[in-house]
């Protein structure tokens, strides 16, 4: 599955001028819908809708055909449609085409504007929804970036140390008895020592190895701090904790040899550990919205929220997933105008606000109206500062 990442979100968010078309549609993994090409027909009907819209805007047929060429090719790709998930998002602009499989169903929707409609993708980035996974074995180490969709391996430069002996030398190998050379009465003799003493030496070597791992990964993790989960055999976890200098190491790890566990299983275990962490953060932010209601720290007015989002003032934004507010924003005068319905010249103000909050390091939540912190309004914003 081609998943959606924060970097890809940032790329799409940069499109703020020129014609941009966003397509959303539910898809099917198997069944009669796949055999009857239901998903392909849905997209073809959406393309017809876009063609009609662009003709009304004055675009010529050749320009429309060129603009939608990559999309039309995809509609006839049988292999593509036989390998779908629950939903699909597609984005078309001049010189740009991208699609992303979604782990949840979406309603069919087409959005034509001077930027992409990214609000439905917020759940993939909710609470950042992102983390790191470090898989540790004495002979294999890997670092992944993860979210609720899956895990992506990170290839570091300099590379991660892979084998303990490459860091501490070849003499680390397990022995239940070791020996040291010495002299007694002028004669060379071997002195043997037992497993307890050897285990202490081995622990020091492993600690040294893990410090080398920590030294490589921490600068990378600090570029975008997220929780770090470690997967390792249980006796290795406390040693890594002793070596760790990263501030966001998660307080629970995944036990068992990670090299013997499928990546999908490791991902699920990570998400099981972190789901409560992300939910707790959402609850804490919702509580702050309620505490600071009717003060300069919060707002339910989209006219205030949009410019604040653009200025990086919004720490958290809660949106009614079903509500839409149409209008225009004038950046020169920082003025927001609300309009009763969508037309060819306006935009989704909630989409604009959500994009800007995420770009500026804030958090966005799409919820049902009744679960909003202040449920009397479709937009709830918590500001970083008054």
mmCIF file of C-alpha atoms in Angstrom, residues 24-368:
data_model
loop_
_atom_site.group_PDB
_atom_site.id
_atom_site.type_symbol
_atom_site.label_atom_id
_atom_site.label_comp_id
_atom_site.label_asym_id
_atom_site.label_seq_id
_atom_site.Cartn_x
_atom_site.Cartn_y
_atom_site.Cartn_z
ATOM 1 C CA UNK A 24 -11.644 11.013 -3.180
ATOM 2 C CA UNK A 25 -13.469 7.728 -3.603
ATOM 3 C CA UNK A 26 -14.180 4.534 -1.661
ATOM 4 C CA UNK A 27 -12.449 1.435 -3.021
ATOM 5 C CA UNK A 28 -12.665 -2.304 -2.479
ATOM 6 C CA UNK A 29 -10.074 -4.989 -1.831
ATOM 7 C CA UNK A 30 -12.086 -7.841 -3.323
ATOM 8 C CA UNK A 31 -15.602 -9.002 -4.132
ATOM 9 C CA UNK A 32 -18.235 -8.262 -6.733
ATOM 10 C CA UNK A 33 -17.326 -4.547 -6.757
ATOM 11 C CA UNK A 34 -13.841 -5.379 -8.034
ATOM 12 C CA UNK A 35 -15.165 -7.823 -10.638
ATOM 13 C CA UNK A 36 -17.660 -5.250 -11.882
ATOM 14 C CA UNK A 37 -15.097 -2.405 -11.917
ATOM 15 C CA UNK A 38 -17.213 -0.278 -9.588
ATOM 16 C CA UNK A 39 -14.262 1.805 -8.364
ATOM 17 C CA UNK A 40 -13.023 2.527 -11.888
ATOM 18 C CA UNK A 41 -16.506 3.643 -12.913
ATOM 19 C CA UNK A 42 -16.672 5.950 -9.887
ATOM 20 C CA UNK A 43 -13.447 7.668 -10.915
ATOM 21 C CA UNK A 44 -14.514 7.890 -14.555
ATOM 22 C CA UNK A 45 -17.729 9.616 -13.493
ATOM 23 C CA UNK A 46 -15.712 12.012 -11.347
ATOM 24 C CA UNK A 47 -13.492 12.787 -14.335
ATOM 25 C CA UNK A 48 -16.606 13.599 -16.401
ATOM 26 C CA UNK A 49 -17.700 15.948 -13.624
ATOM 27 C CA UNK A 50 -14.336 17.724 -13.729
ATOM 28 C CA UNK A 51 -14.391 18.001 -17.531
ATOM 29 C CA UNK A 52 -17.795 19.685 -17.392
ATOM 30 C CA UNK A 53 -16.632 22.059 -14.678
ATOM 31 C CA UNK A 54 -13.474 23.027 -16.555
ATOM 32 C CA UNK A 55 -15.396 23.586 -19.774
ATOM 33 C CA UNK A 56 -17.651 26.019 -17.890
ATOM 34 C CA UNK A 57 -14.519 27.793 -16.686
ATOM 35 C CA UNK A 58 -13.353 28.278 -20.269
ATOM 36 C CA UNK A 59 -10.672 25.599 -20.570
ATOM 37 C CA UNK A 60 -10.228 24.177 -24.069
ATOM 38 C CA UNK A 61 -10.714 20.427 -24.730
ATOM 39 C CA UNK A 62 -6.994 19.894 -25.564
ATOM 40 C CA UNK A 63 -5.944 21.602 -22.322
ATOM 41 C CA UNK A 64 -8.423 19.519 -20.330
ATOM 42 C CA UNK A 65 -7.224 16.292 -21.950
ATOM 43 C CA UNK A 66 -3.583 17.136 -21.240
ATOM 44 C CA UNK A 67 -4.390 18.043 -17.645
ATOM 45 C CA UNK A 68 -6.197 14.749 -16.999
ATOM 46 C CA UNK A 69 -3.974 12.479 -19.131
ATOM 47 C CA UNK A 70 -2.229 10.675 -16.249
ATOM 48 C CA UNK A 71 -5.529 10.114 -14.510
ATOM 49 C CA UNK A 72 -7.143 8.603 -17.591
ATOM 50 C CA UNK A 73 -4.261 6.136 -17.933
ATOM 51 C CA UNK A 74 -4.841 4.991 -14.365
ATOM 52 C CA UNK A 75 -8.536 4.292 -14.974
ATOM 53 C CA UNK A 76 -7.563 1.551 -17.443
ATOM 54 C CA UNK A 77 -4.898 -0.057 -15.237
ATOM 55 C CA UNK A 78 -6.506 -3.331 -14.175
ATOM 56 C CA UNK A 79 -3.631 -4.329 -11.880
ATOM 57 C CA UNK A 80 -3.958 -1.043 -9.985
ATOM 58 C CA UNK A 81 -7.666 -1.533 -9.321
ATOM 59 C CA UNK A 82 -7.194 -5.124 -8.156
ATOM 60 C CA UNK A 83 -4.853 -3.950 -5.386
ATOM 61 C CA UNK A 84 -6.826 -1.358 -3.459
ATOM 62 C CA UNK A 85 -7.623 -0.688 0.176
ATOM 63 C CA UNK A 86 -10.666 1.027 1.708
ATOM 64 C CA UNK A 87 -10.227 4.422 0.076
ATOM 65 C CA UNK A 88 -8.249 6.340 -2.528
ATOM 66 C CA UNK A 89 -7.130 9.969 -2.823
ATOM 67 C CA UNK A 90 -5.773 11.404 -6.086
ATOM 68 C CA UNK A 91 -4.302 14.842 -6.751
ATOM 69 C CA UNK A 92 -3.812 16.496 -10.150
ATOM 70 C CA UNK A 93 -2.154 19.805 -11.001
ATOM 71 C CA UNK A 94 -0.158 21.036 -13.962
ATOM 72 C CA UNK A 95 2.938 18.836 -14.047
ATOM 73 C CA UNK A 96 1.919 16.901 -10.932
ATOM 74 C CA UNK A 97 -0.022 13.710 -10.278
ATOM 75 C CA UNK A 98 -0.103 11.677 -7.071
ATOM 76 C CA UNK A 99 -2.347 9.102 -5.452
ATOM 77 C CA UNK A 100 -2.530 7.535 -1.997
ATOM 78 C CA UNK A 101 -4.334 4.470 -0.708
ATOM 79 C CA UNK A 102 -6.316 5.114 2.457
ATOM 80 C CA UNK A 103 -6.895 2.695 5.354
ATOM 81 C CA UNK A 104 -10.456 4.020 5.761
ATOM 82 C CA UNK A 105 -13.430 4.578 3.477
ATOM 83 C CA UNK A 106 -14.267 8.061 2.166
ATOM 84 C CA UNK A 107 -17.270 9.504 0.413
ATOM 85 C CA UNK A 108 -16.861 10.222 -3.330
ATOM 86 C CA UNK A 109 -15.802 13.841 -3.599
ATOM 87 C CA UNK A 110 -14.169 16.164 -6.124
ATOM 88 C CA UNK A 111 -12.641 19.514 -5.204
ATOM 89 C CA UNK A 112 -11.455 22.066 -7.771
ATOM 90 C CA UNK A 113 -9.567 25.108 -6.511
ATOM 91 C CA UNK A 114 -6.146 26.778 -6.369
ATOM 92 C CA UNK A 115 -4.946 24.232 -3.828
ATOM 93 C CA UNK A 116 -5.594 20.628 -2.867
ATOM 94 C CA UNK A 117 -8.283 19.429 -0.485
ATOM 95 C CA UNK A 118 -6.276 17.676 2.239
ATOM 96 C CA UNK A 119 -8.655 17.770 5.203
ATOM 97 C CA UNK A 120 -9.856 14.142 4.754
ATOM 98 C CA UNK A 121 -6.249 13.027 5.197
ATOM 99 C CA UNK A 122 -5.929 14.620 8.638
ATOM 100 C CA UNK A 123 -6.620 11.300 10.452
ATOM 101 C CA UNK A 124 -3.408 9.956 8.920
ATOM 102 C CA UNK A 125 -1.487 12.768 10.616
ATOM 103 C CA UNK A 126 -3.649 13.221 13.695
ATOM 104 C CA UNK A 127 -1.601 13.877 16.836
ATOM 105 C CA UNK A 128 1.132 13.613 14.244
ATOM 106 C CA UNK A 129 0.202 9.905 14.550
ATOM 107 C CA UNK A 130 3.880 9.314 13.906
ATOM 108 C CA UNK A 131 6.615 7.520 15.760
ATOM 109 C CA UNK A 132 9.971 5.800 15.327
ATOM 110 C CA UNK A 133 10.723 2.123 15.790
ATOM 111 C CA UNK A 134 14.240 0.929 16.558
ATOM 112 C CA UNK A 135 14.730 -2.818 16.147
ATOM 113 C CA UNK A 136 17.741 -4.032 18.080
ATOM 114 C CA UNK A 137 19.649 -7.270 17.829
ATOM 115 C CA UNK A 138 23.353 -7.791 18.471
ATOM 116 C CA UNK A 139 23.798 -8.586 14.768
ATOM 117 C CA UNK A 140 21.152 -6.418 13.103
ATOM 118 C CA UNK A 141 19.833 -2.920 13.790
ATOM 119 C CA UNK A 142 17.187 -0.967 11.871
ATOM 120 C CA UNK A 143 15.308 2.303 12.288
ATOM 121 C CA UNK A 144 11.801 2.893 10.939
ATOM 122 C CA UNK A 145 9.446 5.817 10.757
ATOM 123 C CA UNK A 146 5.874 4.788 11.427
ATOM 124 C CA UNK A 147 2.304 5.975 11.578
ATOM 125 C CA UNK A 148 -1.007 4.186 11.833
ATOM 126 C CA UNK A 149 -0.659 3.035 8.226
ATOM 127 C CA UNK A 150 2.652 1.217 8.469
ATOM 128 C CA UNK A 151 6.433 1.400 8.806
ATOM 129 C CA UNK A 152 8.997 2.898 6.426
ATOM 130 C CA UNK A 153 12.709 2.030 6.806
ATOM 131 C CA UNK A 154 15.078 4.958 7.258
ATOM 132 C CA UNK A 155 18.474 4.794 5.570
ATOM 133 C CA UNK A 156 20.894 6.892 7.570
ATOM 134 C CA UNK A 157 24.147 8.588 6.702
ATOM 135 C CA UNK A 158 26.331 7.728 8.532
ATOM 136 C CA UNK A 159 24.796 4.237 8.608
ATOM 137 C CA UNK A 160 23.673 2.470 11.752
ATOM 138 C CA UNK A 161 26.179 0.125 13.397
ATOM 139 C CA UNK A 162 24.951 -3.378 12.550
ATOM 140 C CA UNK A 163 27.036 -5.841 14.545
ATOM 141 C CA UNK A 164 28.309 -5.674 18.093
ATOM 142 C CA UNK A 165 31.702 -7.103 17.189
ATOM 143 C CA UNK A 166 32.237 -4.321 14.635
ATOM 144 C CA UNK A 167 32.054 -1.822 17.490
ATOM 145 C CA UNK A 168 33.679 -3.623 20.413
ATOM 146 C CA UNK A 169 35.906 -6.142 18.646
ATOM 147 C CA UNK A 170 35.777 -9.876 17.921
ATOM 148 C CA UNK A 171 36.473 -11.160 21.438
ATOM 149 C CA UNK A 172 32.965 -10.513 22.765
ATOM 150 C CA UNK A 173 31.607 -14.002 21.885
ATOM 151 C CA UNK A 174 29.733 -15.767 24.685
ATOM 152 C CA UNK A 175 31.724 -18.086 26.942
ATOM 153 C CA UNK A 176 30.557 -19.583 30.183
ATOM 154 C CA UNK A 177 34.173 -19.648 31.310
ATOM 155 C CA UNK A 178 36.831 -17.159 30.383
ATOM 156 C CA UNK A 179 40.457 -16.891 31.341
ATOM 157 C CA UNK A 180 43.158 -14.361 31.936
ATOM 158 C CA UNK A 181 46.903 -14.971 31.748
ATOM 159 C CA UNK A 182 49.013 -14.356 34.852
ATOM 160 C CA UNK A 183 52.079 -15.429 36.776
ATOM 161 C CA UNK A 184 52.335 -17.350 40.028
ATOM 162 C CA UNK A 185 55.769 -18.004 41.460
ATOM 163 C CA UNK A 186 57.340 -16.821 38.215
ATOM 164 C CA UNK A 187 55.349 -19.296 36.106
ATOM 165 C CA UNK A 188 52.742 -18.346 33.485
ATOM 166 C CA UNK A 189 49.281 -19.691 34.378
ATOM 167 C CA UNK A 190 45.685 -19.263 33.213
ATOM 168 C CA UNK A 191 43.136 -17.925 35.676
ATOM 169 C CA UNK A 192 39.501 -18.892 34.887
ATOM 170 C CA UNK A 193 36.498 -16.813 35.830
ATOM 171 C CA UNK A 194 32.815 -17.691 35.859
ATOM 172 C CA UNK A 195 29.629 -16.536 34.069
ATOM 173 C CA UNK A 196 28.758 -13.702 36.440
ATOM 174 C CA UNK A 197 32.007 -11.916 35.755
ATOM 175 C CA UNK A 198 31.720 -12.592 32.026
ATOM 176 C CA UNK A 199 28.146 -11.283 31.968
ATOM 177 C CA UNK A 200 29.277 -7.998 33.485
ATOM 178 C CA UNK A 201 31.902 -7.656 30.748
ATOM 179 C CA UNK A 202 29.374 -8.511 28.065
ATOM 180 C CA UNK A 203 26.879 -6.001 29.403
ATOM 181 C CA UNK A 204 29.531 -3.277 29.159
ATOM 182 C CA UNK A 205 30.229 -4.255 25.553
ATOM 183 C CA UNK A 206 26.545 -4.196 24.664
ATOM 184 C CA UNK A 207 26.178 -0.808 26.383
ATOM 185 C CA UNK A 208 29.078 0.485 24.291
ATOM 186 C CA UNK A 209 27.423 -0.871 21.135
ATOM 187 C CA UNK A 210 24.072 0.736 21.978
ATOM 188 C CA UNK A 211 25.759 4.066 22.695
ATOM 189 C CA UNK A 212 27.169 3.905 19.170
ATOM 190 C CA UNK A 213 23.635 3.306 17.853
ATOM 191 C CA UNK A 214 22.283 6.178 19.953
ATOM 192 C CA UNK A 215 25.025 8.477 18.645
ATOM 193 C CA UNK A 216 23.902 7.873 15.042
ATOM 194 C CA UNK A 217 20.137 8.045 15.451
ATOM 195 C CA UNK A 218 19.625 10.924 17.900
ATOM 196 C CA UNK A 219 20.568 13.744 15.460
ATOM 197 C CA UNK A 220 18.095 12.270 12.960
ATOM 198 C CA UNK A 221 15.311 11.876 15.532
ATOM 199 C CA UNK A 222 15.784 15.411 16.834
ATOM 200 C CA UNK A 223 15.053 16.825 13.368
ATOM 201 C CA UNK A 224 11.408 15.824 13.906
ATOM 202 C CA UNK A 225 10.907 14.570 17.469
ATOM 203 C CA UNK A 226 8.380 11.756 17.797
ATOM 204 C CA UNK A 227 8.037 8.893 20.301
ATOM 205 C CA UNK A 228 10.699 6.204 19.875
ATOM 206 C CA UNK A 229 9.707 2.594 20.528
ATOM 207 C CA UNK A 230 12.458 -0.013 20.894
ATOM 208 C CA UNK A 231 11.964 -3.665 19.955
ATOM 209 C CA UNK A 232 14.524 -6.068 21.403
ATOM 210 C CA UNK A 233 14.911 -9.130 23.555
ATOM 211 C CA UNK A 234 13.859 -8.314 27.092
ATOM 212 C CA UNK A 235 17.360 -8.409 28.585
ATOM 213 C CA UNK A 236 18.538 -5.819 26.027
ATOM 214 C CA UNK A 237 15.854 -3.211 26.690
ATOM 215 C CA UNK A 238 17.236 -1.910 30.025
ATOM 216 C CA UNK A 239 20.725 -1.760 28.548
ATOM 217 C CA UNK A 240 19.475 0.405 25.689
ATOM 218 C CA UNK A 241 17.621 2.622 28.158
ATOM 219 C CA UNK A 242 20.918 3.192 29.928
ATOM 220 C CA UNK A 243 22.590 4.116 26.624
ATOM 221 C CA UNK A 244 19.771 6.337 25.378
ATOM 222 C CA UNK A 245 20.046 10.141 25.224
ATOM 223 C CA UNK A 246 16.875 10.791 23.177
ATOM 224 C CA UNK A 247 14.271 12.696 25.202
ATOM 225 C CA UNK A 248 11.245 10.995 23.637
ATOM 226 C CA UNK A 249 12.095 7.335 24.236
ATOM 227 C CA UNK A 250 8.755 5.643 24.941
ATOM 228 C CA UNK A 251 8.528 4.121 28.397
ATOM 229 C CA UNK A 252 7.458 0.688 27.109
ATOM 230 C CA UNK A 253 9.154 -1.482 24.532
ATOM 231 C CA UNK A 254 8.412 -4.536 22.405
ATOM 232 C CA UNK A 255 10.000 -7.720 23.712
ATOM 233 C CA UNK A 256 11.206 -10.691 21.706
ATOM 234 C CA UNK A 257 13.756 -10.938 18.937
ATOM 235 C CA UNK A 258 12.604 -8.392 16.314
ATOM 236 C CA UNK A 259 14.380 -10.238 13.507
ATOM 237 C CA UNK A 260 11.991 -13.153 14.062
ATOM 238 C CA UNK A 261 8.815 -11.040 13.940
ATOM 239 C CA UNK A 262 7.047 -9.891 10.743
ATOM 240 C CA UNK A 263 7.178 -6.153 10.152
ATOM 241 C CA UNK A 264 3.374 -5.972 10.146
ATOM 242 C CA UNK A 265 3.299 -7.558 13.613
ATOM 243 C CA UNK A 266 5.877 -5.076 14.926
ATOM 244 C CA UNK A 267 3.842 -2.206 13.499
ATOM 245 C CA UNK A 268 0.670 -3.412 15.200
ATOM 246 C CA UNK A 269 2.481 -3.788 18.517
ATOM 247 C CA UNK A 270 3.825 -0.229 18.192
ATOM 248 C CA UNK A 271 0.396 1.160 17.475
ATOM 249 C CA UNK A 272 -1.123 -0.787 20.371
ATOM 250 C CA UNK A 273 1.458 0.803 22.684
ATOM 251 C CA UNK A 274 1.062 4.336 21.337
ATOM 252 C CA UNK A 275 -2.683 4.581 20.699
ATOM 253 C CA UNK A 276 -3.387 5.424 24.321
ATOM 254 C CA UNK A 277 -0.559 8.003 24.281
ATOM 255 C CA UNK A 278 -2.047 9.780 21.258
ATOM 256 C CA UNK A 279 -5.576 9.605 22.688
ATOM 257 C CA UNK A 280 -4.382 11.071 25.980
ATOM 258 C CA UNK A 281 -2.786 14.006 24.167
ATOM 259 C CA UNK A 282 -6.058 14.700 22.338
ATOM 260 C CA UNK A 283 -7.992 14.597 25.617
ATOM 261 C CA UNK A 284 -5.553 17.007 27.257
ATOM 262 C CA UNK A 285 -5.834 19.503 24.390
ATOM 263 C CA UNK A 286 -9.637 19.230 24.385
ATOM 264 C CA UNK A 287 -9.631 19.920 28.117
ATOM 265 C CA UNK A 288 -7.549 23.064 27.558
ATOM 266 C CA UNK A 289 -10.055 24.306 24.972
ATOM 267 C CA UNK A 290 -12.808 23.908 27.550
ATOM 268 C CA UNK A 291 -10.766 25.532 30.327
ATOM 269 C CA UNK A 292 -9.886 28.571 28.181
ATOM 270 C CA UNK A 293 -13.253 28.994 26.450
ATOM 271 C CA UNK A 294 -14.351 32.623 26.087
ATOM 272 C CA UNK A 295 -10.755 33.824 26.548
ATOM 273 C CA UNK A 296 -8.136 34.998 24.011
ATOM 274 C CA UNK A 297 -6.599 31.490 24.141
ATOM 275 C CA UNK A 298 -9.466 29.951 22.134
ATOM 276 C CA UNK A 299 -11.763 30.772 19.244
ATOM 277 C CA UNK A 300 -14.747 29.261 17.454
ATOM 278 C CA UNK A 301 -14.773 31.947 14.745
ATOM 279 C CA UNK A 302 -13.311 30.832 11.416
ATOM 280 C CA UNK A 303 -12.599 34.496 10.597
ATOM 281 C CA UNK A 304 -10.147 34.558 13.511
ATOM 282 C CA UNK A 305 -8.880 31.012 13.099
ATOM 283 C CA UNK A 306 -7.717 31.232 9.473
ATOM 284 C CA UNK A 307 -5.259 34.161 9.918
ATOM 285 C CA UNK A 308 -4.104 32.701 13.238
ATOM 286 C CA UNK A 309 -3.402 29.369 11.517
ATOM 287 C CA UNK A 310 -1.398 31.103 8.801
ATOM 288 C CA UNK A 311 0.623 32.932 11.466
ATOM 289 C CA UNK A 312 1.440 29.733 13.360
ATOM 290 C CA UNK A 313 -0.605 30.705 16.409
ATOM 291 C CA UNK A 314 -2.860 27.626 16.542
ATOM 292 C CA UNK A 315 -1.625 24.795 18.752
ATOM 293 C CA UNK A 316 -4.658 22.550 18.204
ATOM 294 C CA UNK A 317 -7.634 22.689 15.888
ATOM 295 C CA UNK A 318 -10.777 20.588 16.363
ATOM 296 C CA UNK A 319 -13.123 20.383 13.364
ATOM 297 C CA UNK A 320 -16.551 18.901 12.809
ATOM 298 C CA UNK A 321 -15.782 16.280 10.156
ATOM 299 C CA UNK A 322 -19.136 16.861 8.419
ATOM 300 C CA UNK A 323 -19.129 20.670 8.417
ATOM 301 C CA UNK A 324 -17.790 22.858 5.636
ATOM 302 C CA UNK A 325 -17.330 26.624 5.569
ATOM 303 C CA UNK A 326 -16.834 28.303 2.193
ATOM 304 C CA UNK A 327 -15.290 31.675 1.570
ATOM 305 C CA UNK A 328 -12.202 33.648 0.623
ATOM 306 C CA UNK A 329 -9.134 34.757 2.525
ATOM 307 C CA UNK A 330 -7.262 37.945 1.594
ATOM 308 C CA UNK A 331 -3.668 37.536 2.857
ATOM 309 C CA UNK A 332 -2.770 41.177 2.206
ATOM 310 C CA UNK A 333 -5.419 42.446 4.600
ATOM 311 C CA UNK A 334 -5.648 39.269 6.743
ATOM 312 C CA UNK A 335 -9.376 39.316 6.098
ATOM 313 C CA UNK A 336 -11.646 36.270 5.909
ATOM 314 C CA UNK A 337 -14.963 36.427 4.054
ATOM 315 C CA UNK A 338 -17.585 33.710 4.576
ATOM 316 C CA UNK A 339 -19.891 32.752 1.705
ATOM 317 C CA UNK A 340 -23.021 30.605 1.798
ATOM 318 C CA UNK A 341 -21.936 27.983 -0.747
ATOM 319 C CA UNK A 342 -19.086 26.791 -2.920
ATOM 320 C CA UNK A 343 -18.389 28.526 -6.222
ATOM 321 C CA UNK A 344 -15.535 28.622 -8.723
ATOM 322 C CA UNK A 345 -13.805 31.507 -6.939
ATOM 323 C CA UNK A 346 -13.893 30.519 -3.267
ATOM 324 C CA UNK A 347 -12.296 27.839 -1.131
ATOM 325 C CA UNK A 348 -12.882 25.599 1.873
ATOM 326 C CA UNK A 349 -11.841 27.703 4.840
ATOM 327 C CA UNK A 350 -11.707 24.699 7.163
ATOM 328 C CA UNK A 351 -9.394 22.928 4.711
ATOM 329 C CA UNK A 352 -7.192 26.022 4.526
ATOM 330 C CA UNK A 353 -7.047 26.298 8.325
ATOM 331 C CA UNK A 354 -6.268 22.599 8.801
ATOM 332 C CA UNK A 355 -3.428 22.688 6.273
ATOM 333 C CA UNK A 356 -1.833 25.762 7.814
ATOM 334 C CA UNK A 357 -2.075 24.420 11.372
ATOM 335 C CA UNK A 358 -0.302 21.211 10.357
ATOM 336 C CA UNK A 359 2.346 23.078 8.346
ATOM 337 C CA UNK A 360 3.105 25.227 11.387
ATOM 338 C CA UNK A 361 3.526 22.299 13.765
ATOM 339 C CA UNK A 362 0.046 22.285 15.293
ATOM 340 C CA UNK A 363 -2.360 19.379 15.657
ATOM 341 C CA UNK A 364 -5.689 18.879 13.893
ATOM 342 C CA UNK A 365 -8.528 16.570 14.891
ATOM 343 C CA UNK A 366 -11.593 15.673 12.832
ATOM 344 C CA UNK A 367 -14.391 14.529 15.120
ATOM 345 C CA UNK A 368 -18.146 14.182 15.248
#
